[in-house]
CSV table of C-alpha atoms and ligand atoms in Angstrom, one decimal:
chain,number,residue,atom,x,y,z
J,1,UNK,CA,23.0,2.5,-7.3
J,2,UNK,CA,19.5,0.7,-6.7
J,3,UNK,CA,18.8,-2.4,-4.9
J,4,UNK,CA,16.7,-5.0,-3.3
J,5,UNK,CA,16.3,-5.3,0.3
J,6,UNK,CA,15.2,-9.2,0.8
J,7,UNK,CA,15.5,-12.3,3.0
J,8,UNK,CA,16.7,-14.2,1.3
J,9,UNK,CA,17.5,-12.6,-1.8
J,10,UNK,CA,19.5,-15.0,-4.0
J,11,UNK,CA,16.1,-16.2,-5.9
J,12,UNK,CA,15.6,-13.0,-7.1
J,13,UNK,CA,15.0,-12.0,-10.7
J,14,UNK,CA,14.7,-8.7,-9.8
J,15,UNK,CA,18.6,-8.1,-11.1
J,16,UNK,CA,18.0,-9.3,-14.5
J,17,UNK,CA,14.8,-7.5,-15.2
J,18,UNK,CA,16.8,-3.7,-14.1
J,19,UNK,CA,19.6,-4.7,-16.5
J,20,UNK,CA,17.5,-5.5,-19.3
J,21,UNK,CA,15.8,-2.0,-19.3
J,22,UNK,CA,19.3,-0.3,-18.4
J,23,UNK,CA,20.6,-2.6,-21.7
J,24,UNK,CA,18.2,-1.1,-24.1
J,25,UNK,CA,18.5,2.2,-22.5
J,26,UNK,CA,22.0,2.3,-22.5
J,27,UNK,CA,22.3,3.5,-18.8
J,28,UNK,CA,25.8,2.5,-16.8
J,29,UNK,CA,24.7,1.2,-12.9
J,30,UNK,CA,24.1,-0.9,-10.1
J,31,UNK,CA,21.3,-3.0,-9.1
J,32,UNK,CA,22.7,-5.2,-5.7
J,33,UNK,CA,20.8,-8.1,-4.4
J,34,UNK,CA,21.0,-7.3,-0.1
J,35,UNK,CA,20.1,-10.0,1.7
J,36,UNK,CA,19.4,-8.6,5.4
J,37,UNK,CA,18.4,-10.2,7.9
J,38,UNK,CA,15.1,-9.1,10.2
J,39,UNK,CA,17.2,-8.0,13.0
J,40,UNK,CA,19.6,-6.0,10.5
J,41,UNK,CA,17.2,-3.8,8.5
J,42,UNK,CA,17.0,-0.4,10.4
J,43,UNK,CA,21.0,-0.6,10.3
J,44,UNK,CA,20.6,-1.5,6.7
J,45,UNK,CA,18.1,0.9,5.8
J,46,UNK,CA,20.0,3.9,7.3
J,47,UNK,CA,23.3,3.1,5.4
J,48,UNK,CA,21.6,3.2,2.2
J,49,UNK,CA,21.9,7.2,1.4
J,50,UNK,CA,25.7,7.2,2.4
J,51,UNK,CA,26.5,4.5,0.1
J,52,UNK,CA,24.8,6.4,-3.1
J,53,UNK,CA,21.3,4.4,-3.3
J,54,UNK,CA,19.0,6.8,-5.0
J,55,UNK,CA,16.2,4.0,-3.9
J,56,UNK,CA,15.6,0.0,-3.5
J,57,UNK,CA,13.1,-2.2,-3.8
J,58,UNK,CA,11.6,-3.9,-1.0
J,59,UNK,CA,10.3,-7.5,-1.2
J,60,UNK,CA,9.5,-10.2,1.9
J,61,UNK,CA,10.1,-10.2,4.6
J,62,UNK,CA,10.6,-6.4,5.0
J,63,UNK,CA,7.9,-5.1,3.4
J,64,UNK,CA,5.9,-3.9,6.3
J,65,UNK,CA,8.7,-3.5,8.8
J,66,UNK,CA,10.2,-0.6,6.8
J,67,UNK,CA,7.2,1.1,7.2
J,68,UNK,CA,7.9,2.7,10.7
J,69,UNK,CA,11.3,3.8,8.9
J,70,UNK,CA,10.3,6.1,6.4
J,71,UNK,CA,10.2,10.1,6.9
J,72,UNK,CA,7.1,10.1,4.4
J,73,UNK,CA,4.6,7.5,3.0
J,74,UNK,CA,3.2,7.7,-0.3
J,75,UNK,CA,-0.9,7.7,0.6
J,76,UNK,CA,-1.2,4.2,-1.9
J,77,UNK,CA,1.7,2.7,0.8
J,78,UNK,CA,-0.5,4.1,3.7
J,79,UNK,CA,-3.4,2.4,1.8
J,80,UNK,CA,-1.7,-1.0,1.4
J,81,UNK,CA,0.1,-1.0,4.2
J,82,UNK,CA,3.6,-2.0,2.9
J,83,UNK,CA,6.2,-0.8,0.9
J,84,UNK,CA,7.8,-2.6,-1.9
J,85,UNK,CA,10.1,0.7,-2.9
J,86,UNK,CA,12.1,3.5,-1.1
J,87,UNK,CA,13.0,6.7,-3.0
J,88,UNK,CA,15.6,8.6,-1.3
J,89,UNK,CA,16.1,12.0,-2.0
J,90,UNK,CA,19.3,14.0,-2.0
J,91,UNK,CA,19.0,15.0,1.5
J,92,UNK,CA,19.0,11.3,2.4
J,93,UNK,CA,15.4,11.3,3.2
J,94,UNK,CA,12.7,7.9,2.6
J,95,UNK,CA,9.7,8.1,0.9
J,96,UNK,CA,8.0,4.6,1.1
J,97,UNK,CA,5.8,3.8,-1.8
J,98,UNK,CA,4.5,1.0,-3.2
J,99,UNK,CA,3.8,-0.3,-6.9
J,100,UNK,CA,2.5,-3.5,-7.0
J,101,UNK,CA,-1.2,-1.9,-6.9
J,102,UNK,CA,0.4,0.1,-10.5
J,103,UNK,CA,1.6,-3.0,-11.3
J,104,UNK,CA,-1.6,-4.8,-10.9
J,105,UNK,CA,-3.7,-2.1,-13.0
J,106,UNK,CA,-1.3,-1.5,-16.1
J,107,UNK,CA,-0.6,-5.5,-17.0
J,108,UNK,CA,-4.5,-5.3,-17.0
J,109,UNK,CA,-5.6,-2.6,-18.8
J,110,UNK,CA,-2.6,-3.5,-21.3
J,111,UNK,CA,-4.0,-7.3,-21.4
J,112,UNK,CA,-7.9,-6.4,-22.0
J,113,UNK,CA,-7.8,-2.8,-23.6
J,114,UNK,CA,-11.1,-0.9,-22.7
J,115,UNK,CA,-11.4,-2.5,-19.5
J,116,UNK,CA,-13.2,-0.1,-17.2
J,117,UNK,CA,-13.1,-0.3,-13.0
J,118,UNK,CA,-17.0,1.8,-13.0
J,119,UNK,CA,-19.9,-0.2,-13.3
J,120,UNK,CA,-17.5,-3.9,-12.8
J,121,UNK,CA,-18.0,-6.0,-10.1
J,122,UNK,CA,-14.4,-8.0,-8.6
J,123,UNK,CA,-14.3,-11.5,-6.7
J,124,UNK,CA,-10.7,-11.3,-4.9
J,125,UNK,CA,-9.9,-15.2,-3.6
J,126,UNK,CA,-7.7,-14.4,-0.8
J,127,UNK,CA,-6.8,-11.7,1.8
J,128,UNK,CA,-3.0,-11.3,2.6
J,129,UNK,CA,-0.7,-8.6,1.2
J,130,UNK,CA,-1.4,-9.3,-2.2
J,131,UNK,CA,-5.2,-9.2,-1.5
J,132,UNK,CA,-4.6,-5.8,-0.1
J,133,UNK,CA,-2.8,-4.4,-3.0
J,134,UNK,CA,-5.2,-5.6,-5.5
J,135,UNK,CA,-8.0,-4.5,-3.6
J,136,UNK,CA,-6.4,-0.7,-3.4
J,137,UNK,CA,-5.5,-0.8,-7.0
J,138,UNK,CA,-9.5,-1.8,-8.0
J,139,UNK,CA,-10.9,1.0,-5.4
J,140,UNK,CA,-8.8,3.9,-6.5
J,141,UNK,CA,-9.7,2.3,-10.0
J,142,UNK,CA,-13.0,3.3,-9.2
J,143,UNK,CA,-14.4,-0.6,-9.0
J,144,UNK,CA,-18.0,-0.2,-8.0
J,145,UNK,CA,-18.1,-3.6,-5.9
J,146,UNK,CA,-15.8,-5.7,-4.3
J,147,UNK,CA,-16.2,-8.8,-2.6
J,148,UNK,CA,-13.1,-11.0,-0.9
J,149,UNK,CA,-13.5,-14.4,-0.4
J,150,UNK,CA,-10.1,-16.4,2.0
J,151,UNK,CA,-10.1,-19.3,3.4
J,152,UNK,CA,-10.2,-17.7,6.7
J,153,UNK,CA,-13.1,-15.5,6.8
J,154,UNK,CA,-11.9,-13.4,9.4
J,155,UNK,CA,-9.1,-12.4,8.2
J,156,UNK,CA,-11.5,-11.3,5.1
J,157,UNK,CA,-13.1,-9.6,7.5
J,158,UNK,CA,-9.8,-7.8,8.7
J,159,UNK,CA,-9.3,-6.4,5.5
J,160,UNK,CA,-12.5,-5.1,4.5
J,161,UNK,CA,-12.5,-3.4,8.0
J,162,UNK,CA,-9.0,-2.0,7.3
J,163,UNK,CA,-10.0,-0.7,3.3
J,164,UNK,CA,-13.3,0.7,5.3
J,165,UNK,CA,-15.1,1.2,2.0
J,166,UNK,CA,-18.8,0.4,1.3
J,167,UNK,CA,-17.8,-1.0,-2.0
J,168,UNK,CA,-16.5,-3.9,-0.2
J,169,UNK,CA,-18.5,-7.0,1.4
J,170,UNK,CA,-16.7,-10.9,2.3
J,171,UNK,CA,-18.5,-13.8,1.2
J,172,UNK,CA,-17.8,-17.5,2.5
J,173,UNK,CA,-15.1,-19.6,1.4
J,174,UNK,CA,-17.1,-22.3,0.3
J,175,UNK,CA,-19.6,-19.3,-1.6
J,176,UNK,CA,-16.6,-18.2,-3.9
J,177,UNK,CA,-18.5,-20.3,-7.0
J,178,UNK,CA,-22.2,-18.5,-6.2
J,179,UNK,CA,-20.6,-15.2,-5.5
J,180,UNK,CA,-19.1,-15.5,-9.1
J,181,UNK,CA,-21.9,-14.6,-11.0
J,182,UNK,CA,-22.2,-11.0,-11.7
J,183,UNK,CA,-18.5,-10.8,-11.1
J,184,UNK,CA,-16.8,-9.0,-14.3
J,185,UNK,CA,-13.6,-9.8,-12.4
J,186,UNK,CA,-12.1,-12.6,-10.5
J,187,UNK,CA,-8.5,-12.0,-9.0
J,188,UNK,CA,-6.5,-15.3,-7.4
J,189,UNK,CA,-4.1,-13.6,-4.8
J,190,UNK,CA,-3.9,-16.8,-2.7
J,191,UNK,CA,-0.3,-19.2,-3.7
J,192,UNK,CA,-3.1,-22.3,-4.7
J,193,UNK,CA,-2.1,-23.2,-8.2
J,194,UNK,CA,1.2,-22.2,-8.2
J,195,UNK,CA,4.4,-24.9,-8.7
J,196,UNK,CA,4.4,-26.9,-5.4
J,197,UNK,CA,1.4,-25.6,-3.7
J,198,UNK,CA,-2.4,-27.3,-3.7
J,199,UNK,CA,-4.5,-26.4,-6.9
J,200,UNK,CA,-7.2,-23.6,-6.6
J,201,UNK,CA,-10.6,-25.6,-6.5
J,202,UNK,CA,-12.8,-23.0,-8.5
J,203,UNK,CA,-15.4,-23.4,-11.0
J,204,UNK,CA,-15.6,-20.3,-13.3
J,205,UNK,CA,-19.0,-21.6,-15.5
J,206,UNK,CA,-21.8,-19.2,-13.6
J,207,UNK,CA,-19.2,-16.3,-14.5
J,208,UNK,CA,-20.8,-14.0,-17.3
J,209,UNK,CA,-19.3,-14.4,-20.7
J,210,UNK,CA,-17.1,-11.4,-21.3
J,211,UNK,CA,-15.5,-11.6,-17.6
J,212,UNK,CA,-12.1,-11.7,-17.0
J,213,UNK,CA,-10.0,-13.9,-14.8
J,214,UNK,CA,-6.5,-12.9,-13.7
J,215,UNK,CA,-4.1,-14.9,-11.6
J,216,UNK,CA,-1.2,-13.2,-10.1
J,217,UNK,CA,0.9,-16.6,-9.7
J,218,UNK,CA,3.3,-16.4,-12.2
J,219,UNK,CA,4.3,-20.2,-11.3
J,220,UNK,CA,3.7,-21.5,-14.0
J,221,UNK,CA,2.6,-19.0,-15.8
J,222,UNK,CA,-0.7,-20.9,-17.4
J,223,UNK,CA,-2.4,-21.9,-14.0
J,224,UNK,CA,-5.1,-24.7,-14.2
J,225,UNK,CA,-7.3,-21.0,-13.4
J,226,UNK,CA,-6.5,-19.6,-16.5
J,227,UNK,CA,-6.3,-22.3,-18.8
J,228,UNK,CA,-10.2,-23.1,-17.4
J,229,UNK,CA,-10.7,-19.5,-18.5
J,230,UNK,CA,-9.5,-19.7,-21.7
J,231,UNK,CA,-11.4,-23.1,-22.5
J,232,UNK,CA,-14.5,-21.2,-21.5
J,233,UNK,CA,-13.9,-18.2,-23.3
J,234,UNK,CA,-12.8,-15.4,-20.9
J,235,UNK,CA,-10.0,-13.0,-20.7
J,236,UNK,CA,-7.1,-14.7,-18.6
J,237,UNK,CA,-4.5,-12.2,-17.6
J,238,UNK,CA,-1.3,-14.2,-15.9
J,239,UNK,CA,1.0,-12.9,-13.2
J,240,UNK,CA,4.4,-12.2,-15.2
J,241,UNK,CA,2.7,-9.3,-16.3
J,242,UNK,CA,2.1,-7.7,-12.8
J,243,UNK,CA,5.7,-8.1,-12.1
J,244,UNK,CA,7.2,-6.4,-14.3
J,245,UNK,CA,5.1,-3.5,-14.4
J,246,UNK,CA,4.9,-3.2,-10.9
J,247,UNK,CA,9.4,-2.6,-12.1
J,248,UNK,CA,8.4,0.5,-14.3
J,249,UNK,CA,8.1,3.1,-11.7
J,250,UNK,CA,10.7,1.9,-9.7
J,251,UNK,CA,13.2,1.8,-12.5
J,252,UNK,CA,11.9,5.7,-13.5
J,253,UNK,CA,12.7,6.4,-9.7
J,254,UNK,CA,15.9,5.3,-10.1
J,255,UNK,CA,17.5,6.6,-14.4
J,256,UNK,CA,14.7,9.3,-14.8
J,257,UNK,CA,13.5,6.7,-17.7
J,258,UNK,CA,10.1,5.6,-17.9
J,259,UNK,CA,10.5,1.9,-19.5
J,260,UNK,CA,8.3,-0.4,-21.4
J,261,UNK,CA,7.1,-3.8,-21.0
J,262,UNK,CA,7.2,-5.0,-24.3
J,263,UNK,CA,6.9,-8.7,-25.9
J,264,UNK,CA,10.7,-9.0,-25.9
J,265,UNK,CA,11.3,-8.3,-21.7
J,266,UNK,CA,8.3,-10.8,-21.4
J,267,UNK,CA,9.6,-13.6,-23.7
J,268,UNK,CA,13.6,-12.5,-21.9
J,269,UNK,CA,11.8,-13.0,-18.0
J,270,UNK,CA,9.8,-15.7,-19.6
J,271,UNK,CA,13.2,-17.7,-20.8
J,272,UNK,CA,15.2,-16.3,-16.8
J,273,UNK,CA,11.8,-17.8,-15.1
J,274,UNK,CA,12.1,-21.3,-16.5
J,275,UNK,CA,15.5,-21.5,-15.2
J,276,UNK,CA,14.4,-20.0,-12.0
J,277,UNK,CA,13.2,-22.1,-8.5
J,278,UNK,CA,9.4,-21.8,-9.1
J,279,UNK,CA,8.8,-19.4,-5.8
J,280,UNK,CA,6.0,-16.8,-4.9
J,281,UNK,CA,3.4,-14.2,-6.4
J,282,UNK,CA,3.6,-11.4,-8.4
J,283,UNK,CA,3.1,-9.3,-5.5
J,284,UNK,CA,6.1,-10.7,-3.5
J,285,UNK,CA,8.4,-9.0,-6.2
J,286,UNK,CA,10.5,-10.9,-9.3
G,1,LIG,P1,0.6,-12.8,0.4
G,1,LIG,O1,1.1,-11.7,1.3
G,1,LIG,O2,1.4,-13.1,-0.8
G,1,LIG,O3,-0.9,-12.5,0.0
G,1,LIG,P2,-0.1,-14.6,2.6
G,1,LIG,O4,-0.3,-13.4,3.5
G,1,LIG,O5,0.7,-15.7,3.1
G,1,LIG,O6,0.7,-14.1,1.3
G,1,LIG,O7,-1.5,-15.1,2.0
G,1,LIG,C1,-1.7,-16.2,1.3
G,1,LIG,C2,-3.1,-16.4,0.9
G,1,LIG,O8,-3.3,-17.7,0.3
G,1,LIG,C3,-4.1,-16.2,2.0
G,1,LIG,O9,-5.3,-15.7,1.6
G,1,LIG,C4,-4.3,-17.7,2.4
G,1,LIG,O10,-5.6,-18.0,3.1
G,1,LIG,P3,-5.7,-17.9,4.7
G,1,LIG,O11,-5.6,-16.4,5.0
G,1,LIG,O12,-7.0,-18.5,5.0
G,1,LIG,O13,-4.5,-18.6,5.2
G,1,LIG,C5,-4.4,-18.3,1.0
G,1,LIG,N1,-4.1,-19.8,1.1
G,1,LIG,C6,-2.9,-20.4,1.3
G,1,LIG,N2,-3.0,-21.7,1.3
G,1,LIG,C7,-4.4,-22.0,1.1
G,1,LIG,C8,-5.2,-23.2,1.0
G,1,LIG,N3,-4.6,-24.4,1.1
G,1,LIG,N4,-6.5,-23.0,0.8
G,1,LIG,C9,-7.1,-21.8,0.7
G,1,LIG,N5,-6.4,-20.6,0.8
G,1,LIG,C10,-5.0,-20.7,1.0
């Protein structure tokens, strides 16, 4: 038995991505959509290991209010803040952990093989949660510079505060195009360019030629970010990716199976995605 804590829940395509890899792995279980409400979740939480969840995944709203609940926090959960998946052991104990930073990391390095964190500078356009993940997944990376650029600069300032890391300086809103140019990476993390929201006003021509430019909105999946990256010759990396990977560790935690994110789950999530409500980032969970 696995699950997702969520309000609301119904959106999710958490569900279908668990029973693809339990399909090809031939594994018999659960995976329940709970939709609980803010004022529920301790309750919730607690029930979990007398009901047989080995775990669940966490998405928003909950994500930082479990925190105080778990016996343990992984040190990349500490790091982030939030937890997007609770491992229970046998003794009914939580472990809060979090693997949307993973996520982040493998869709990269398995989108632009040889990409290397030392020696790379990264521009990160935003600074909520998912600003926070990819920034912990690019310092314990190794990423030699960081800078965060949000709308709000002191909430940019928050975070950089909060990471406490040399590595890491803010820069204006309106300096996100100057900033760009010795920037090997540039990470979207704010919801402009996705399905319903404004479009992401940012020009990518001072960025050098081999950079690469990865959006985590997976709505749609070919932002007007990437496909201005592709038309000048960089590496786009889309969102989709991030989501399912950040599923791999979570669906080890609960079958003991490590599974793949091959071209067939991304052309199956791609087909369950077009039928979907456009919704949120990868780092708000599928
Ligand atoms: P998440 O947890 O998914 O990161 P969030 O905390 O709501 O979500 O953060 C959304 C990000 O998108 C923020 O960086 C936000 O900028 P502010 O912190 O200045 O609000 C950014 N964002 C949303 N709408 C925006 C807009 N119209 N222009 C610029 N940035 C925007």
């Amino acid at each position: 038995m696995a699950g997702l804590l969520g309000w609301p829940v119904s959106h999710s395509l958490s569900p279908r991505l668990y029973a693809y890899w339990r399909q090809v792995h031939g594994i018999d279980g659960h995976y329940v959509p709970l939709a609980v409400r803010p004022d529920h979740l301790e309750q919730a939480v607690r029930a979990l290991p007398v009901l047989g969840f080995r775990g669940v995944n966490v998405t928003v709203p909950h994500k930082e209010a479990v925190v105080p609940l778990m016996g343990r926090l992984h040190p990349t959960a500490q790091a982030i803040g939030a937890v997007n998946l609770i491992a229970i052991d046998a003794k009914g104990r939580f472990e809060g952990r979090n693997t949307d930073a993973e996520g982040f990391i493998a869709h990269l390095r398995q989108s632009v093989p040889g990409w290397k964190a030392t020696g790379s500078a990264a521009l990160i356009l935003g600074a909520g949660g998912a600003a926070r993940a990819v920034c912990v997944a690019l310092l314990e990376a190794g990423i030699d510079r960081l800078i965060i650029a949000n709308r709000h600069t002191d909430r940019a300032e928050r975070l950089a505060r909060a990471l406490d890391q040399p590595r890491i300086s803010v820069a204006g809103w309106a300096d996100r195009f100057s900033v760009s140019r010795d920037i090997g990476l540039l990470v979207n993390t704010t919801s402009l360019g996705m399905t319903g929201q404004p479009g992401l006003d940012m020009n990518l021509s001072l960025m050098p030629t081999d950079a690469v430019v990865y959006d985590i909105v997976y709505a749609p999946l070919k932002t007007e970010l990437l496909a201005q990256a592709e038309r000048r010759g960089l590496q786009a990396v889309d969102g989709l990716g991030m989501l399912l990977h950040q599923g791999v560790s979570s669906f080890e935690l609960y079958t003991g199976i490590r599974p793949r994110v091959d071209d067939s789950l991304i052309e199956h999530m791609k087909a369950a995605l077009s039928k979907a409500p456009a919704r949120t980032t990868a780092a708000e969970g599928p």
